[in-house]
Coordinates of C-alpha atoms in Angstrom, one line a residue:
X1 CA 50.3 8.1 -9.6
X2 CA 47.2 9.8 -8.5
X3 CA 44.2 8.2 -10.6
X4 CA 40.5 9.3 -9.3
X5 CA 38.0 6.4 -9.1
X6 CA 35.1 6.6 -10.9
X7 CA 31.6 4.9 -10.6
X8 CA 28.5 5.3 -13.3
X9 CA 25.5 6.5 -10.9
X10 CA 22.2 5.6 -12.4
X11 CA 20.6 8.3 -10.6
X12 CA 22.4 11.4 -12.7
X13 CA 23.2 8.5 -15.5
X14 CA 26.9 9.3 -15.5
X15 CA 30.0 8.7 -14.1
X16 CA 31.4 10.8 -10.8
X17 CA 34.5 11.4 -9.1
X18 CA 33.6 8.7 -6.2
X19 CA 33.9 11.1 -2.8
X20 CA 32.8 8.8 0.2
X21 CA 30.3 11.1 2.4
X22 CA 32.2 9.4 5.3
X23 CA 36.0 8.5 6.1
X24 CA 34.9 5.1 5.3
X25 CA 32.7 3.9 2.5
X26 CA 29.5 2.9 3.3
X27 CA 27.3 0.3 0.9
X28 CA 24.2 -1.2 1.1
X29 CA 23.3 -4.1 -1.1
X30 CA 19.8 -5.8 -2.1
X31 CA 20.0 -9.0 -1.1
X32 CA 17.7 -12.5 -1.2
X33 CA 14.6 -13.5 -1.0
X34 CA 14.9 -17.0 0.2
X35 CA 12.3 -18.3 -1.4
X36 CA 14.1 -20.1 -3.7
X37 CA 17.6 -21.0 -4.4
X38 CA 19.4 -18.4 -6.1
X39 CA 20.3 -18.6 -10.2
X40 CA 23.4 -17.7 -12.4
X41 CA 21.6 -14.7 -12.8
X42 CA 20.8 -13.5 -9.2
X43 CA 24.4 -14.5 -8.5
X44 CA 26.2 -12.1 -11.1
X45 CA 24.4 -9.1 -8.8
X46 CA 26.6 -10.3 -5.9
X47 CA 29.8 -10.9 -7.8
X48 CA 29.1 -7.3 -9.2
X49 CA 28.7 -6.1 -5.3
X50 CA 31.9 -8.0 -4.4
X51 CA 34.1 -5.8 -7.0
X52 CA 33.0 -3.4 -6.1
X53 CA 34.0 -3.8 -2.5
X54 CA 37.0 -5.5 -3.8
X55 CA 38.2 -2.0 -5.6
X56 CA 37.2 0.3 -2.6
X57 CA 39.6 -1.9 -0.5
X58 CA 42.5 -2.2 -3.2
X59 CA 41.8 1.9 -3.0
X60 CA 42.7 1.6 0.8
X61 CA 39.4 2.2 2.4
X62 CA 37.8 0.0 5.1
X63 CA 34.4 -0.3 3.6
X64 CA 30.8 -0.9 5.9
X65 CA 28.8 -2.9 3.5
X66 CA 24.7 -3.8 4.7
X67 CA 23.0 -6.7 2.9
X68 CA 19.5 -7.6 3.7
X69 CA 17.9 -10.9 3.8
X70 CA 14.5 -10.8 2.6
X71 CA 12.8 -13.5 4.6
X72 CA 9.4 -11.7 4.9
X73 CA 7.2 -9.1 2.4
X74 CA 7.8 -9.6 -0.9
X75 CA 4.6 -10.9 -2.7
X76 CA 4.3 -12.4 -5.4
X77 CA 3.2 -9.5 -7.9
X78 CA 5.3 -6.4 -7.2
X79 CA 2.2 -4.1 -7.1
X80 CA 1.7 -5.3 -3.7
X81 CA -1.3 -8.0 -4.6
X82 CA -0.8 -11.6 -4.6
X83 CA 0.5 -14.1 -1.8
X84 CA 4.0 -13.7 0.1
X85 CA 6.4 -15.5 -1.8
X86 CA 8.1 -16.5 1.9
X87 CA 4.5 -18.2 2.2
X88 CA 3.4 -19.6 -1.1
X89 CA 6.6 -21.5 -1.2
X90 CA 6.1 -23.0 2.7
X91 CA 2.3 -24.1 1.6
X92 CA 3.8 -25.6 -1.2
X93 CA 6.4 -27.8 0.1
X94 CA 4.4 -28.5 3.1
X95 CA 7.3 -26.2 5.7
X96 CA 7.0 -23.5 7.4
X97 CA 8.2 -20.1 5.9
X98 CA 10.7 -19.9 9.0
X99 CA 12.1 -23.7 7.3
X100 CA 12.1 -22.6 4.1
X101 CA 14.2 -19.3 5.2
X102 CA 16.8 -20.7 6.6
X103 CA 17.1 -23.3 4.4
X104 CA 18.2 -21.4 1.4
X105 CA 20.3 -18.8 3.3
X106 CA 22.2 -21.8 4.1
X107 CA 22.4 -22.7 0.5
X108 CA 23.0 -18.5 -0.8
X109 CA 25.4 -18.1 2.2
X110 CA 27.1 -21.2 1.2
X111 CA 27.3 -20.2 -2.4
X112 CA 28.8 -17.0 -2.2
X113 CA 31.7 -18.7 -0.3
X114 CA 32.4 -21.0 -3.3
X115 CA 32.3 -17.3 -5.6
X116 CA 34.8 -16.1 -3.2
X117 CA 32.2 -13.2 -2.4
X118 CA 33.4 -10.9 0.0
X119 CA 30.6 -10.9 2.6
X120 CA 29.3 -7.4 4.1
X121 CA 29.8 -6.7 7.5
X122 CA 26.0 -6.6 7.9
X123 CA 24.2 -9.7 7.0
X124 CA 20.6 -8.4 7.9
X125 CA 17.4 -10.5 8.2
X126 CA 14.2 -9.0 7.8
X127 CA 12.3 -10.4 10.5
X128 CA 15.0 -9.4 12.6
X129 CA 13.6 -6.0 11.9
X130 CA 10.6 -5.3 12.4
X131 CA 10.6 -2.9 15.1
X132 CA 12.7 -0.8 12.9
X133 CA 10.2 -1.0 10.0
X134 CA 7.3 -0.2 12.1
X135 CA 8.9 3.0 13.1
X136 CA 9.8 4.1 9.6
X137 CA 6.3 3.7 8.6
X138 CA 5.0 5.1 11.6
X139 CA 7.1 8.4 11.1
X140 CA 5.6 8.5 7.1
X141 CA 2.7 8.6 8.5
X142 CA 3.0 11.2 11.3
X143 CA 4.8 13.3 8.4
X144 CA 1.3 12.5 6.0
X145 CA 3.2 10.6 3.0
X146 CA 1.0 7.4 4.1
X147 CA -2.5 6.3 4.9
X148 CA -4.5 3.6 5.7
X149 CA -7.0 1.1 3.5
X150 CA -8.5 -1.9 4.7
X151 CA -5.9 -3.8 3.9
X152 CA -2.2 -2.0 4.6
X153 CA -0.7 1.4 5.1
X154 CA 0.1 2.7 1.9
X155 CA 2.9 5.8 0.7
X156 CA 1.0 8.3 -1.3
X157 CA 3.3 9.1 -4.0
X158 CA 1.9 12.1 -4.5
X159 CA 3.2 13.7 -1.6
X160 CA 7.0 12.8 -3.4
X161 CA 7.2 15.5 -6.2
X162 CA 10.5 13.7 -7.7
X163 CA 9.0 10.0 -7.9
X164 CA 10.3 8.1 -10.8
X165 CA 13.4 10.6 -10.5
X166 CA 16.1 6.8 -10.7
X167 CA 14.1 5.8 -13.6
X168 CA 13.8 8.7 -15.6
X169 CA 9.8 9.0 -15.2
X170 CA 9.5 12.1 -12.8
X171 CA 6.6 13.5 -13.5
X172 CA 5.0 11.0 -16.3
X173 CA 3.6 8.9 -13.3
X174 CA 0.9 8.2 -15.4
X175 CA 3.0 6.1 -17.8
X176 CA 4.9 3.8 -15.5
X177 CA 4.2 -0.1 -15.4
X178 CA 2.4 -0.1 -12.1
X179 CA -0.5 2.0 -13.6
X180 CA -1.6 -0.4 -15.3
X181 CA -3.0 -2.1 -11.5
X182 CA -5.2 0.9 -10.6
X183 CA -8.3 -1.4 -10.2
X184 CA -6.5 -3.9 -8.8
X185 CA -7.1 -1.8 -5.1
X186 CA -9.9 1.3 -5.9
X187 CA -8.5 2.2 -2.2
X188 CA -4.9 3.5 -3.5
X189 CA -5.5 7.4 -4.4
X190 CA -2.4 7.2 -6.8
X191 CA -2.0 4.0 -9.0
X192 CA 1.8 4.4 -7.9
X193 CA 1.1 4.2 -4.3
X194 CA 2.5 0.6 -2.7
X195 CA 2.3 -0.8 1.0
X196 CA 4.6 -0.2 3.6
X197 CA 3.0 -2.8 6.1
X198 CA 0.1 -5.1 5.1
X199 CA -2.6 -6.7 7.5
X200 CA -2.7 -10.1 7.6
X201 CA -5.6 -12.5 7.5
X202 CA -5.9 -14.7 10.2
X203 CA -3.9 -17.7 8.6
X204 CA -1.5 -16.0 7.4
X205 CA 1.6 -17.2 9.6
X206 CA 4.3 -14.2 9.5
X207 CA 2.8 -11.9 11.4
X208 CA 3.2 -9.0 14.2
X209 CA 1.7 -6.3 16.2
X210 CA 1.3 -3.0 15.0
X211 CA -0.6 0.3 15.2
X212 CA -2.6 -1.1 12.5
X213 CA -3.5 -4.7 13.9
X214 CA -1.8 -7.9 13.2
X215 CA 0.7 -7.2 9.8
X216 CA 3.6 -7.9 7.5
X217 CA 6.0 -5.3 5.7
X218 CA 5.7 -4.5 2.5
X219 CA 8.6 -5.2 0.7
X220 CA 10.3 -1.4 -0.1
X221 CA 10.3 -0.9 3.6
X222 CA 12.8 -3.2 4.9
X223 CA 15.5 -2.3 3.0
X224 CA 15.1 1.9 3.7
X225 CA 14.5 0.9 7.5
X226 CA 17.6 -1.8 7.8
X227 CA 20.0 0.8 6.0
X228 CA 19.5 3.2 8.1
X229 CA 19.9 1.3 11.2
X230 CA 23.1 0.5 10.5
X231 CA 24.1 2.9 7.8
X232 CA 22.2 6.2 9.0
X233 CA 19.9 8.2 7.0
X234 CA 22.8 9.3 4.3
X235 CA 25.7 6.9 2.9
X236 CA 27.6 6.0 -0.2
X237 CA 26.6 3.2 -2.6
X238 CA 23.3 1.3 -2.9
X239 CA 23.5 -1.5 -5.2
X240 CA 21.1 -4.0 -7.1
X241 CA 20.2 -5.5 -10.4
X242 CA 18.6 -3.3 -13.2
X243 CA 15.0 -4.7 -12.5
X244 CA 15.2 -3.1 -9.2
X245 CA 15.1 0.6 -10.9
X246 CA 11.6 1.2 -11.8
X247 CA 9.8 -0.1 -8.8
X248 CA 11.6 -1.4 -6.0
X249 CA 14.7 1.4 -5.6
X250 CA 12.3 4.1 -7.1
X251 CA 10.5 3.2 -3.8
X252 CA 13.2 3.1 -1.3
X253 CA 14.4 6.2 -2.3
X254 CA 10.7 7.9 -1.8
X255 CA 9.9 6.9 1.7
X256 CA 13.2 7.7 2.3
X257 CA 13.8 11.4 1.2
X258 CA 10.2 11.4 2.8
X259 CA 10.7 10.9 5.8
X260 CA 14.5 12.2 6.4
X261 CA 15.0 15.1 3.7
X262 CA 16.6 15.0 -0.2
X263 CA 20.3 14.3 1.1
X264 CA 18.4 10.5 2.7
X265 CA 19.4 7.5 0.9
X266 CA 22.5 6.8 -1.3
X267 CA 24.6 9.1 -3.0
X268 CA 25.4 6.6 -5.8
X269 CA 23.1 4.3 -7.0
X270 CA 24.8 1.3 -8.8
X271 CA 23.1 -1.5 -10.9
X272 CA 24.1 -4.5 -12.8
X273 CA 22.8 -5.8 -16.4
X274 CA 20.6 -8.9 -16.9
X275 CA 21.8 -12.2 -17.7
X276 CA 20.2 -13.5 -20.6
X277 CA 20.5 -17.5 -21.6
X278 CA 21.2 -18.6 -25.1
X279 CA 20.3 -15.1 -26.4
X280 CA 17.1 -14.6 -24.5
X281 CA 14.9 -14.5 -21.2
X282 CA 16.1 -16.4 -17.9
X283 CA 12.7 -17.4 -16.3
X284 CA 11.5 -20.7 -14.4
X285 CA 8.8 -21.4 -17.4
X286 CA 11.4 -21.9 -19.6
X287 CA 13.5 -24.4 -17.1
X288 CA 17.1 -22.3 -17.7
X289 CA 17.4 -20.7 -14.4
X290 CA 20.1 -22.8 -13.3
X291 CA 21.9 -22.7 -10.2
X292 CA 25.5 -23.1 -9.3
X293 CA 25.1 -26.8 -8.4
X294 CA 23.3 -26.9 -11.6
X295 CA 27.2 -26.0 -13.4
X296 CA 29.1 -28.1 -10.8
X297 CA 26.6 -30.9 -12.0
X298 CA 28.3 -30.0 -15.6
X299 CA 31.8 -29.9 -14.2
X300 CA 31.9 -26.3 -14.5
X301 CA 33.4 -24.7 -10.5
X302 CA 31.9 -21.7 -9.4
X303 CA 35.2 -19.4 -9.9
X304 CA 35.5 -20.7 -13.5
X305 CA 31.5 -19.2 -13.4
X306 CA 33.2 -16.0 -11.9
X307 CA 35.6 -15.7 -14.1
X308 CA 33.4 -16.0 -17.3
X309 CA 31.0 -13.4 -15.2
X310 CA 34.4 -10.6 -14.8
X311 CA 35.0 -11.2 -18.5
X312 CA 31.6 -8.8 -19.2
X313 CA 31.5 -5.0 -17.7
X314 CA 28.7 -5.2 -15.5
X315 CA 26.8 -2.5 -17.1
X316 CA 26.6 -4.8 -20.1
X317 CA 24.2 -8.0 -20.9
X318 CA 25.9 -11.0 -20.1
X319 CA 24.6 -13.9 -22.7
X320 CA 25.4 -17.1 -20.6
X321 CA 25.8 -19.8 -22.9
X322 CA 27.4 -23.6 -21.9
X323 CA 29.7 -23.0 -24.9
X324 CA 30.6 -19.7 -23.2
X325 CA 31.2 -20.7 -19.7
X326 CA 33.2 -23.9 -20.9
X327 CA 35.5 -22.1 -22.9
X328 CA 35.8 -19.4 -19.6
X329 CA 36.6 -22.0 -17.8
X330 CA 39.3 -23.1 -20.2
X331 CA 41.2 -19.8 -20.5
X332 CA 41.1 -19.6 -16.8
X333 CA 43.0 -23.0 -16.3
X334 CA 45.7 -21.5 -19.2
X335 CA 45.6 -18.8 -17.3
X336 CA 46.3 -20.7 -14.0
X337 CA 48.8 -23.1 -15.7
X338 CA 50.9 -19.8 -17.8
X339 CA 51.3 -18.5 -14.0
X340 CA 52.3 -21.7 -12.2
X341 CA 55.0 -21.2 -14.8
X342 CA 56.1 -17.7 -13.5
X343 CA 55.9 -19.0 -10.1
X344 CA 59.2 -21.6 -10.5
X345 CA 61.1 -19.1 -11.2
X346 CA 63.2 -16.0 -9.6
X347 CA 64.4 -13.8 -12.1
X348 CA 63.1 -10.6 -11.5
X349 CA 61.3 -8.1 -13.3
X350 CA 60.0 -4.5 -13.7
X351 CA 56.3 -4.6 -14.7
X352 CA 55.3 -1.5 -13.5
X353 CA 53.5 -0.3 -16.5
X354 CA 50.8 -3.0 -15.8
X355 CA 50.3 -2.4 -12.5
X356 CA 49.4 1.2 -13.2
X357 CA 47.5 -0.3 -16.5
X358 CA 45.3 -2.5 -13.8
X359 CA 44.9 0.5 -11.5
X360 CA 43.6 2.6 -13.9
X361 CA 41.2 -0.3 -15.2
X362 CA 39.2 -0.7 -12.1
X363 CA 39.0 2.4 -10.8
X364 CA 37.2 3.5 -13.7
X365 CA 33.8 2.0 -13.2
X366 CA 35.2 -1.2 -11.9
X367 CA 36.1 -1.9 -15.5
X368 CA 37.1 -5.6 -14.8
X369 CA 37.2 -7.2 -18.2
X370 CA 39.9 -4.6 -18.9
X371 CA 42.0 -5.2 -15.9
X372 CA 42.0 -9.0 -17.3
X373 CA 43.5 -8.0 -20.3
X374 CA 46.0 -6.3 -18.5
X375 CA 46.9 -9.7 -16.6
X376 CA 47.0 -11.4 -19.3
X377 CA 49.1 -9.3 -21.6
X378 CA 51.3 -8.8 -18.3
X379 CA 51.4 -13.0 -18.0
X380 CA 52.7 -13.8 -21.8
X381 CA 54.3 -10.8 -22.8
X382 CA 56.6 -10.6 -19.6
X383 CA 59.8 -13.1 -19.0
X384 CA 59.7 -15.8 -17.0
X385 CA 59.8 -14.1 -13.7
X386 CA 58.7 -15.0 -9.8
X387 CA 57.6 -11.0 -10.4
X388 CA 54.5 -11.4 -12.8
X389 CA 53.5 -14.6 -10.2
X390 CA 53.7 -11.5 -7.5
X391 CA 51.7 -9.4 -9.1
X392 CA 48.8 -11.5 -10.4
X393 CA 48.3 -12.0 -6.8
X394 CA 48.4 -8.8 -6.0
X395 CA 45.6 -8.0 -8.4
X396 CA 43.2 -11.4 -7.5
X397 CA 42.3 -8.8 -4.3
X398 CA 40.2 -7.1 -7.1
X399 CA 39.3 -10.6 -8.8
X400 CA 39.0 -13.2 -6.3
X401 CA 39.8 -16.0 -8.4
X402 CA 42.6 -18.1 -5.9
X403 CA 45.4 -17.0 -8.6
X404 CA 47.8 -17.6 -5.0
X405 CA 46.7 -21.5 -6.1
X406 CA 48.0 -21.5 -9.5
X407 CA 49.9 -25.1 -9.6
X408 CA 51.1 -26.5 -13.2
X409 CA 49.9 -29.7 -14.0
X410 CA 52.6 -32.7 -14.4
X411 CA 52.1 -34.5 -17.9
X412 CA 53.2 -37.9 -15.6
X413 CA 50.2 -37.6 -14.1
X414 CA 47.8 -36.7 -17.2
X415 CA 46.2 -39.6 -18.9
X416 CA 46.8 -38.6 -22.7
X417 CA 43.8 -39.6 -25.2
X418 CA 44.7 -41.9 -28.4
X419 CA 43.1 -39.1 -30.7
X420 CA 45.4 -36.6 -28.6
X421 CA 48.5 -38.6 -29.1
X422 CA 47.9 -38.7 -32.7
X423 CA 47.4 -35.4 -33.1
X424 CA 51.2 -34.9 -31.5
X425 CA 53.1 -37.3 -33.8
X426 CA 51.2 -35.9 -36.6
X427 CA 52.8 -32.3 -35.1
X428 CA 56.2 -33.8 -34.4
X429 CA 56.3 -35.1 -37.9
X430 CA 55.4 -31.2 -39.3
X431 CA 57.9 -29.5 -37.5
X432 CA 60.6 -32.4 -38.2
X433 CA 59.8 -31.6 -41.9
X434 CA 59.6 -27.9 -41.1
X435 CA 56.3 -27.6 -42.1
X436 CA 55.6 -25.1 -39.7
X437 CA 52.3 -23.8 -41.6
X438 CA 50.7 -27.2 -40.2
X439 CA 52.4 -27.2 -37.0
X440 CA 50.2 -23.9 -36.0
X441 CA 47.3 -25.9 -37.6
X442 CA 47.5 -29.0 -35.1
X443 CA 48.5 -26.9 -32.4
X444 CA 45.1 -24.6 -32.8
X445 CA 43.2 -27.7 -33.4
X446 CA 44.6 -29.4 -29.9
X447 CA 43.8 -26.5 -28.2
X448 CA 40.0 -26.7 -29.5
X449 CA 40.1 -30.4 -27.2
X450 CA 41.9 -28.6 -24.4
X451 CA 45.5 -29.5 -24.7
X452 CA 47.9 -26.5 -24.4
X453 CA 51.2 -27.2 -26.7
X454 CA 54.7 -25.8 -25.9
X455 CA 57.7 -26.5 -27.8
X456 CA 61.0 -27.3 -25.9
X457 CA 64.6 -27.9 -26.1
X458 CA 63.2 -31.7 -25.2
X459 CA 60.8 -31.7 -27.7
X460 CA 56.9 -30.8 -27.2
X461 CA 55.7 -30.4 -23.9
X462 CA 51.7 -30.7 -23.9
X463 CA 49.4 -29.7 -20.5
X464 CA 45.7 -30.1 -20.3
X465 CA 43.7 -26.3 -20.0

């Protein structure tokens, strides 16, 4: 079976033939400022990084994945103005931003584990960096892409004939968001042109020797310098969430075909979709940027999350929704449950058809949400068989959703509801009288509260899902 894998690359906004430039993959992967605890949304960006590594390694390659920490640089308004979010969050907790930091990597670092993210090889700081950064911007300068105001070094776009090239504004620079913030600094020559390393006022506690006096980095600059520290100038697959396109990545891939030629930078650029709530925005303002402790706080685990997240391509708005993720979290306990059931048993069976179903699933644009509805066609269609058990295994290396776990609950040790009980005499009472019509009607409705219904040579046999 020789199947070609596939990935959508946002920079020529189709999908290629995936060729790795090296024997072994190499990824690089935005990852968070730690500002803040991270959201359900910020989360579905690393569960979309994760299968992707996930594929490459069920493919057979041994994959070098980079992924920053962004514990310095990133203001508050992206067009390089405002306070450094590392900061404004210390002043306003009454920490330090080197507390605050390490505080909520603790927290991401911990959450990722509960996702079953596969973490990169590279878990890179920022302020770990700096060296690197302050030679990246030293050699833009040296080369004449970047000059200095009064307050930073600053990449003139200008000198970058394909800027805008990732978010299909190359050459209508004129029209692009940041624009709009051209008298916001009257030193900027272009209203495109963003910092590379910012001075810093005396109080400003992050801060380091450079060329330039006391400074920070900018935000761009960090992830171009830290990639190719560990990744060289050229590699495979950067990936981040779509708001990254028009400003952030649009960046990192100037300064770096700047400063190292037009083959610098990633070959494929790969993005994930928002994550709306209830139809609309995700924001602080509107209180709905919940974390995973948030769900756990409504019984919901973090793989049930991951599995209502694989249920959507990842190119495709996901509309989180507590009636949503509930009834994920449902079908993955059936699911759970229907392979306990394969598990008890050893008769054998031949399900190659699904295997090659699955392969073909994921390696065409890590199309997940198919590959489930391989499993689960695989897990009721097929015979009772040790086999199907087997295989779902063999394909949670692309999920990651602990199917090796799968344990069938014991009705002995399931406290049955009065309502629930009523509903199954009423049931028993149908199918006595052959009223089969209103058999399917109680069993769809006990389903509705949770309760799975399978009928037995013993009579009915009910589990909770």
């Amino acid at each position: 079976m020789n199947i070609k894998l596939k990935f959508y690359n946002t920079l020529t906004r189709k999908k290629e033939e995936f060729i790795p430039k090296t024997k072994n993959p190499t990824m690089y992967s935005c990852g968070p400022t730690v500002y803040s605890y991270a959201h359900i949304g910020n989360l579905r960006a690393y569960i979309f990084m994760d299968s992707i590594r996930r594929v490459l390694k069920f493919n057979g390659y041994k994959i070098k994945g980079v992924m920053n920490i962004t514990d310095v640089g990133h203001l508050t308004d992206d067009g390089d103005d405002g306070e450094d979010k590392m900061a404004k969050k210390a002043a306003e907790e009454k920490k330090t931003p080197w507390q605050i930091a390490d505080e909520v990597t603790k927290i991401f670092m911990r959450d990722i584990g509960l996702l079953n993210i596969d973490t990169p090889e590279v878990v890179a700081k920022a302020t770990n960096h700096i060296d690197d950064m302050l030679k990246f911007v030293v050699g833009l300068t040296q080369k004449g892409h970047a000059y200095e105001t009064s307050d930073g070094i600053y990449f003139d776009v200008s000198t970058f004939n394909d800027y805008g090239k990732l978010s299909g504004q190359k050459g209508k620079l004129a029209e692009q968001i940041s624009g709009a913030r051209v008298n916001i600094n009257s030193e900027k020559k272009n209203p495109q042109d963003f910092a590379l390393w910012k001075k810093a006022p005396k109080n400003h506690i992050m801060q380091w020797p450079s060329p330039w006096g006391q400074g920070f980095p900018g935000w761009h600059i960090e992830c171009s310098a830290i990639a190719k520290k560990f990744l060289g100038a050229a590699f495979d697959i950067h990936t981040g969430g779509v708001d990254h396109i028009p400003i952030h990545h649009e960046n990192e891939i100037a300064q770096s075909e700047a400063l190292d030629g037009c083959n610098a930078g990633a070959n494929f650029w790969m993005h994930n979709e928002f994550m709306q709530v209830n139809g609309g925005k995700m924001s602080k303002s509107l209180g709905n940027t919940y974390t995973l402790t948030d769900l756990a706080d409504k019984g919901i685990s973090p793989l049930a999350f991951r599995y209502f997240c694989l249920n959507t391509h990842y190119r495709k708005a996901l509309n989180f929704t507590f009636d949503g993720v509930n009834g994920a979290a449902t079908a993955y306990k059936r699911l759970l449950n229907l392979l306990a059931e394969h598990k008890d048993t050893n008769k054998a069976c031949d399900l190659t058809k699904y295997k090659e179903e699955f392969i073909t699933a994921i390696n065409d644009d890590i199309n997940i949400p198919l590959a489930i509805g391989v499993l689960w066609t695989m897990v009721k269609e097929s015979p009772l068989s040790k086999d199907v058990f087997d295989l779902a295994v063999e394909f949670d290396k692309v999920l990651g959703l602990d199917l090796e776990k799968a344990e069938k609950e014991k009705i002995a040790d399931i406290e049955i509801p009065e309502n629930i009980k009523n509903l199954l005499s009423k049931r028993t009472e149908a199918r006595k009288n052959k009223d089969f019509k209103a058999s399917d009607i109680l069993r769809n409705e006990l389903a509705k509260l949770g309760w799975a219904v399978k009928d037995t040579a013993n009579g009915q046999e009910i589990t909770k899902i």
